[in-house]
Amino acid sequence: MTLTSDPSPTVEAPSPGTVSSRPKLFAGLSGQNISLVGALVLVLVLFGVLNDNYLSLSNMQVIAEAATITGLLALVQTVVIICGGLDISVGSQAGVASVVSAMVFTSTGSNALLGMVVAVAVGLLVGVLNGLIIVYGRVNPTIATLAGLAAYKGLAQLLSNGRAQGYVLNDDVFVFLGRGKIAGLPVTVWILLVVAVTVHLLLRYTDIGRNIYAIGGNDTAARLAGININKYLVFVYALIGVVAAVAGILLTARTGSGQPTSGSEGLELKAITAAALGGAALKGGKGGIGGTLLAVALLGALENGLTVQGINSFWQNVAQGALLVVAVVIQQRRGGERAVGLPS
């Protein structure tokens, strides 16, 4: 797939300062990111006072490891939101990849690399399928991926008969991915950081990234400038499929088996919440990887704090829903949107 446009000028994103004025991942923190840092510090201090072990190094590593799968999905969710779309099926895609990686591993005589390659290929296929349905079927991204949420969840259950598949913790590769460390940090955290830096560089320093911002900001202007919007949309959803597959592989490595639904349930809500909290405008054209990572850290710290305090896990869903509403309200207010049904 060639992601090049006609040799006409590239459309810049609606807010140039957002696209190109910050050369580093967290340089020049925006007001929203400063708010996220403040909220994260508040959560850490609060639960640190309530539980002596909360701020221990071992618990910080637990928080980081638990947040990696959500973080991977939130990163690519940020990209698709910037492009003016949405993907509600990322959790189900991760579940399919998790099952496939484990089933191929066990059926080929414990070939971990083959299982991972097949899982990534399935993720790419699923992502491209989503993109084609949206582009050529002219289906709204929310509806298309909502259908994908159900379909891919059902596919994972059909492949696995609704049960966890295989056992991978007798394999060095899976054990290294799920439990290994490099320079004191879990391998899963390194994978998240590598993907985050890669996506950041793609968005900030390439024509592909600038055109993604332009499509989300004003697709009509982008089309008139010669940008092939269809190809970009298929590319973005393909990227989601690949990264969701990586998340599914890490889920398999962490849990020791392929998980059709139990490990991937609710990941789409977490990913969308983190992207919105991080500043990705749901109307498209605005967002960044730094804010998303801060939001992922905040969600992870909050979820862990509620858990160590023995608070009912259902309250975690309540907190996530409340944070999503707060993020959208802040976006609407900052964008000058009038209240629905009320005079401007």
Short mmCIF file of C-alpha atoms in Angstrom, two decimals, residues 33-202:
data_model
loop_
_atom_site.label_atom_id
_atom_site.label_comp_id
_atom_site.label_asym_id
_atom_site.label_seq_id
_atom_site.Cartn_x
_atom_site.Cartn_y
_atom_site.Cartn_z
CA ASN A 33 -1.14 17.50 30.22
CA ILE A 34 -0.26 19.60 33.25
CA SER A 35 -3.70 18.78 34.64
CA LEU A 36 -3.02 15.08 34.03
CA VAL A 37 0.33 15.30 35.83
CA GLY A 38 -1.41 17.01 38.76
CA ALA A 39 -4.15 14.37 38.87
CA LEU A 40 -1.56 11.56 38.70
CA VAL A 41 0.45 13.06 41.58
CA LEU A 42 -2.76 13.47 43.60
CA VAL A 43 -3.73 9.82 43.06
CA LEU A 44 -0.23 8.60 43.96
CA VAL A 45 -0.11 10.69 47.13
CA LEU A 46 -3.65 9.75 48.18
CA PHE A 47 -3.19 6.00 47.87
CA GLY A 48 0.38 6.27 49.18
CA VAL A 49 -1.01 7.73 52.41
CA LEU A 50 -3.72 5.07 52.61
CA ASN A 51 -1.35 2.13 51.95
CA ASP A 52 2.33 2.04 52.87
CA ASN A 53 3.18 -0.40 50.07
CA TYR A 54 1.45 1.51 47.29
CA LEU A 55 4.46 3.63 46.36
CA SER A 56 6.95 0.77 46.65
CA LEU A 57 9.10 -0.01 43.63
CA SER A 58 7.52 -3.44 43.25
CA ASN A 59 4.01 -1.99 43.14
CA MET A 60 5.05 0.70 40.66
CA GLN A 61 6.28 -2.10 38.40
CA VAL A 62 2.96 -3.90 38.85
CA ILE A 63 1.13 -0.73 37.79
CA ALA A 64 3.40 -0.29 34.76
CA GLU A 65 3.02 -3.90 33.64
CA ALA A 66 -0.75 -3.88 34.07
CA ALA A 67 -1.02 -0.67 32.03
CA THR A 68 0.99 -1.84 29.01
CA ILE A 69 -1.79 -3.61 27.13
CA THR A 70 -4.19 -0.72 27.66
CA GLY A 71 -1.37 1.64 26.71
CA LEU A 72 -0.70 -0.05 23.38
CA LEU A 73 -4.35 0.09 22.42
CA ALA A 74 -4.69 3.69 23.64
CA LEU A 75 -1.76 4.78 21.44
CA VAL A 76 -3.35 3.53 18.23
CA GLN A 77 -6.78 4.67 19.39
CA THR A 78 -5.25 8.14 19.62
CA VAL A 79 -4.07 7.89 16.00
CA VAL A 80 -7.47 6.88 14.65
CA ILE A 81 -9.23 9.58 16.69
CA ILE A 82 -6.82 12.19 15.33
CA CYS A 83 -7.74 10.94 11.86
CA GLY A 84 -11.42 11.54 12.63
CA GLY A 85 -12.38 7.90 13.26
CA LEU A 86 -12.87 5.53 16.17
CA ASP A 87 -12.31 1.82 16.82
CA ILE A 88 -14.50 0.13 19.42
CA SER A 89 -13.29 -3.35 18.45
CA VAL A 90 -9.68 -3.14 19.71
CA GLY A 91 -10.33 -5.33 22.75
CA SER A 92 -11.94 -8.05 20.67
CA GLN A 93 -9.08 -7.87 18.16
CA ALA A 94 -6.61 -8.42 21.00
CA GLY A 95 -8.68 -11.40 22.16
CA VAL A 96 -8.57 -13.02 18.71
CA ALA A 97 -4.79 -12.51 18.50
CA SER A 98 -4.31 -13.95 21.98
CA VAL A 99 -6.22 -17.12 21.09
CA VAL A 100 -4.51 -17.50 17.70
CA SER A 101 -1.00 -17.07 19.13
CA ALA A 102 -1.61 -19.76 21.77
CA MET A 103 -3.38 -22.20 19.42
CA VAL A 104 -0.69 -21.98 16.73
CA PHE A 105 1.97 -22.36 19.44
CA THR A 106 0.47 -25.59 20.77
CA SER A 107 -0.48 -27.04 17.36
CA THR A 108 3.01 -26.58 15.85
CA GLY A 109 5.03 -28.20 18.57
CA SER A 110 5.68 -25.10 20.70
CA ASN A 111 6.79 -22.74 17.94
CA ALA A 112 6.36 -19.39 19.71
CA LEU A 113 7.62 -17.19 16.89
CA LEU A 114 5.29 -18.77 14.36
CA GLY A 115 2.36 -18.28 16.73
CA MET A 116 3.23 -14.59 17.09
CA VAL A 117 3.69 -14.07 13.34
CA VAL A 118 0.32 -15.68 12.57
CA ALA A 119 -1.35 -13.59 15.29
CA VAL A 120 0.09 -10.36 13.84
CA ALA A 121 -0.99 -11.44 10.34
CA VAL A 122 -4.53 -12.04 11.62
CA GLY A 123 -4.46 -8.65 13.33
CA LEU A 124 -3.38 -6.98 10.08
CA LEU A 125 -6.15 -8.77 8.17
CA VAL A 126 -8.79 -7.75 10.71
CA GLY A 127 -7.59 -4.14 10.70
CA VAL A 128 -7.61 -3.91 6.92
CA LEU A 129 -11.10 -5.45 6.89
CA ASN A 130 -12.34 -2.74 9.28
CA GLY A 131 -10.81 -0.07 7.07
CA LEU A 132 -12.32 -1.47 3.88
CA ILE A 133 -15.78 -1.71 5.44
CA ILE A 134 -15.57 1.90 6.58
CA VAL A 135 -14.14 3.28 3.33
CA TYR A 136 -15.81 1.25 0.60
CA GLY A 137 -18.92 0.19 2.51
CA ARG A 138 -19.38 3.82 3.56
CA VAL A 139 -20.19 2.71 7.08
CA ASN A 140 -19.75 5.07 10.02
CA PRO A 141 -16.57 4.04 11.92
CA THR A 142 -18.44 3.76 15.21
CA ILE A 143 -21.05 1.40 13.71
CA ALA A 144 -18.50 -0.60 11.72
CA THR A 145 -16.23 -1.22 14.71
CA LEU A 146 -19.18 -1.81 17.02
CA ALA A 147 -20.11 -4.64 14.66
CA GLY A 148 -16.46 -5.72 14.77
CA LEU A 149 -16.56 -5.76 18.56
CA ALA A 150 -19.30 -8.39 18.47
CA ALA A 151 -17.96 -10.29 15.47
CA TYR A 152 -14.34 -10.62 16.63
CA LYS A 153 -15.44 -11.47 20.14
CA GLY A 154 -17.59 -14.23 18.69
CA LEU A 155 -14.72 -15.40 16.47
CA ALA A 156 -12.39 -15.68 19.46
CA GLN A 157 -15.00 -17.71 21.31
CA LEU A 158 -15.65 -19.97 18.30
CA LEU A 159 -11.94 -20.69 17.83
CA SER A 160 -11.46 -21.47 21.51
CA ASN A 161 -14.88 -22.91 22.39
CA GLY A 162 -15.07 -20.10 24.93
CA ARG A 163 -12.14 -21.44 26.98
CA ALA A 164 -8.55 -20.38 27.54
CA GLN A 165 -6.30 -22.11 25.01
CA GLY A 166 -2.89 -23.69 25.38
CA TYR A 167 -0.16 -23.20 27.96
CA VAL A 168 2.80 -21.06 26.96
CA LEU A 169 4.75 -20.63 30.18
CA ASN A 170 6.97 -23.57 29.33
CA ASP A 171 8.42 -21.53 26.46
CA ASP A 172 11.35 -19.16 27.00
CA VAL A 173 10.14 -16.59 24.47
CA PHE A 174 6.69 -16.20 26.00
CA VAL A 175 8.15 -16.18 29.53
CA PHE A 176 10.62 -13.46 28.52
CA LEU A 177 7.85 -11.34 26.99
CA GLY A 178 5.49 -11.77 29.93
CA ARG A 179 7.89 -11.76 32.87
CA GLY A 180 11.34 -10.76 31.68
CA LYS A 181 13.16 -7.51 32.44
CA ILE A 182 15.69 -5.35 30.63
CA ALA A 183 17.70 -2.84 32.67
CA GLY A 184 15.30 -3.31 35.56
CA LEU A 185 12.16 -2.55 33.55
CA PRO A 186 9.65 -5.21 32.45
CA VAL A 187 9.90 -6.18 28.78
CA THR A 188 6.25 -5.24 28.29
CA VAL A 189 7.02 -1.67 29.38
CA TRP A 190 9.91 -1.48 26.90
CA ILE A 191 7.58 -2.65 24.13
CA LEU A 192 5.07 0.07 25.06
CA LEU A 193 7.79 2.72 25.03
CA VAL A 194 9.15 1.59 21.66
CA VAL A 195 5.67 1.67 20.11
CA ALA A 196 4.98 5.07 21.71
CA VAL A 197 8.18 6.63 20.34
CA THR A 198 7.57 5.10 16.90
CA VAL A 199 4.00 6.41 16.70
CA HIS A 200 5.11 9.81 18.04
CA LEU A 201 7.78 10.11 15.35
CA LEU A 202 5.29 8.99 12.69
#
